[in-house]
């Protein structure tokens, strides 16, 4: 021990005590998914506070010269069951902590430190205690990201009138005053009376007596007994028909003798209860194949992912992406994007595809295979891809389709040279617009990654059954009876494809041939077919009140798909094209134009002339959007870019551009490079320029696209693909030469980097969503591996017996090569 003491003394200056703000990585290895629960435990450098698994700690020691590491290992023991009330099982761990000195791996325990010199004992003990008490990076991120369910403060809470009727509520033993139920009980905060909650359509819940009491008395707020803790409780407003916040809850509870600080949770919260009910019925049970005993699987490519708190959307998307060869090879070859490589190795190697350890002795053995794995926890990866994003940086549930596009955009930005795996999904869309007055056509192309499939509800094959279900629901609403079980609409896949391919009517199309607004038809076709086709079923929509809702539909999605008939053919023989003439600007009748110079010109130089000085905007539409909570400038842009065509079109524009970096920026009119009243500039984001150049275009072409779209990357990409013909004759902006001057020395523009081939595909994966909207619920994915469907449900990986292909949300097809 004297030798070890000498070694510690020699490295004492490198041992640090964590300070506030230090990032301590004590949950996950920086280079793998090893954790304190893994075999060999985790080694935390006592200088940098980085964590390393047993297979990587020697490498870190060799490269950094650090010798002192805090070794943390945990083994799971039997769970402790709390008696009485709401049963809660909590995993308990036996933890061993010691200092390990490399390269000889000499071990020092807390007891060993007691025999060492004071200076060594004090410094090392403080460092050990500081590391163990410090919040890990993953925990800090969870606290920072988690905001739970967002509830509004009730308008009744502050001025709530409480009756002085002498009622005092005991801390337990509650019963409904009408039916003697002892669970799902709600205490009215006005009079202290206790009644049971609502009955659910599956027969569970209560008998609606709390609701009936509100209807009789008008007392609006009730608290769910059993959910009261020092941190809060479930409060429902019958008048506002929603879960709410009561900032004066401690005072309101104290009025009836309830000390909030001494209460313990003994009942499910409403969120927990909603999940439990959904899991028993409907799509939850079908999608997760809950009724079957599924065979657990393990091995390379069969690794589960831990749910980090509503991260199932990320888990499902990444599981599918790493079955695509482009992403499999990218994860191995690109070291500079090491977190992607780390995730790829974790999912594909099979190293972490091991059954989760048994809970321990003392627990009841299960006769059925559990399917849970040790799996991987992609904490660092989630933090990376969500950094700076208003939604993906939180722990709220998200839309898997939006995350897929967000991740593809990240890959595009980080793969400007070399192989780009997102090209596996990239394709070109051809849009053909025909003016009905002149019968002349216009062709444009745009890039896309996902085919959005409409759901024509009017084509349901079980219309009579749906109408009967709606009649029973209305009867239940009027009588106060529990609602009937929902009926799912059955929509043929052929009807969805027909809706996709049928022409769209444009009622306010400005025809350059007629020099007026007229009617046109727009037909959408494929200009190229990607190696892998992603199809999104448009299940999520908006009601008439703009509240998001999900369509509960079953679609007979096929295993094989032939899109050949949807390939675009371009300009037809004898077909005349619309002239390339810009539409007239929207002008106010009394707009004052200063000569021909406009607001930015002068007598010597009118190069900054812009005729678009005072656009006419429908004030009522702008006001309606503002009342919904959107920024004023965003509302003005929505009305402008949709040509004053009404609230529906403007709202669709808002929903499609909410993630634009300039969403709230002032409206910049085409032909100007700055907002009115400012000095115009020619400054474009280098990152945006590099992204467009990486897609095969020149810097001049990228600059022109950004100039035409106010420096918004997404719109610039759409613009450049819709103006490919114009780009061939564009002027060189930096050299002062025209295209004609350098015709002999310039190569023709290469165009977009897209792969093309036959339009025949086979289904290899699909992602399903359970819940009422993208803001809640759960995602799982099914992937076909070696002709066997496999379900990936976070950490559970099993052979699928009845893959619910008709209930998917995102479908992934790969090209069939003949």
Tab-separated table of N, CA and C in Angstrom, residues 116 422 581 765:
chain	number	residue	atom	x	y	z
A	116	UNK	N	-3.412	6.427	4.438
A	116	UNK	CA	-2.478	7.216	3.647
A	116	UNK	C	-2.267	8.593	4.249
A	422	UNK	N	-27.561	10.256	-47.331
A	422	UNK	CA	-28.936	10.730	-47.546
A	422	UNK	C	-29.331	10.669	-49.014
A	581	UNK	N	-42.470	35.016	-67.817
A	581	UNK	CA	-42.714	36.416	-67.479
A	581	UNK	C	-43.196	36.472	-66.045
A	765	UNK	N	-39.431	-2.007	-44.061
A	765	UNK	CA	-39.589	-1.489	-42.699
A	765	UNK	C	-40.777	-0.539	-42.656
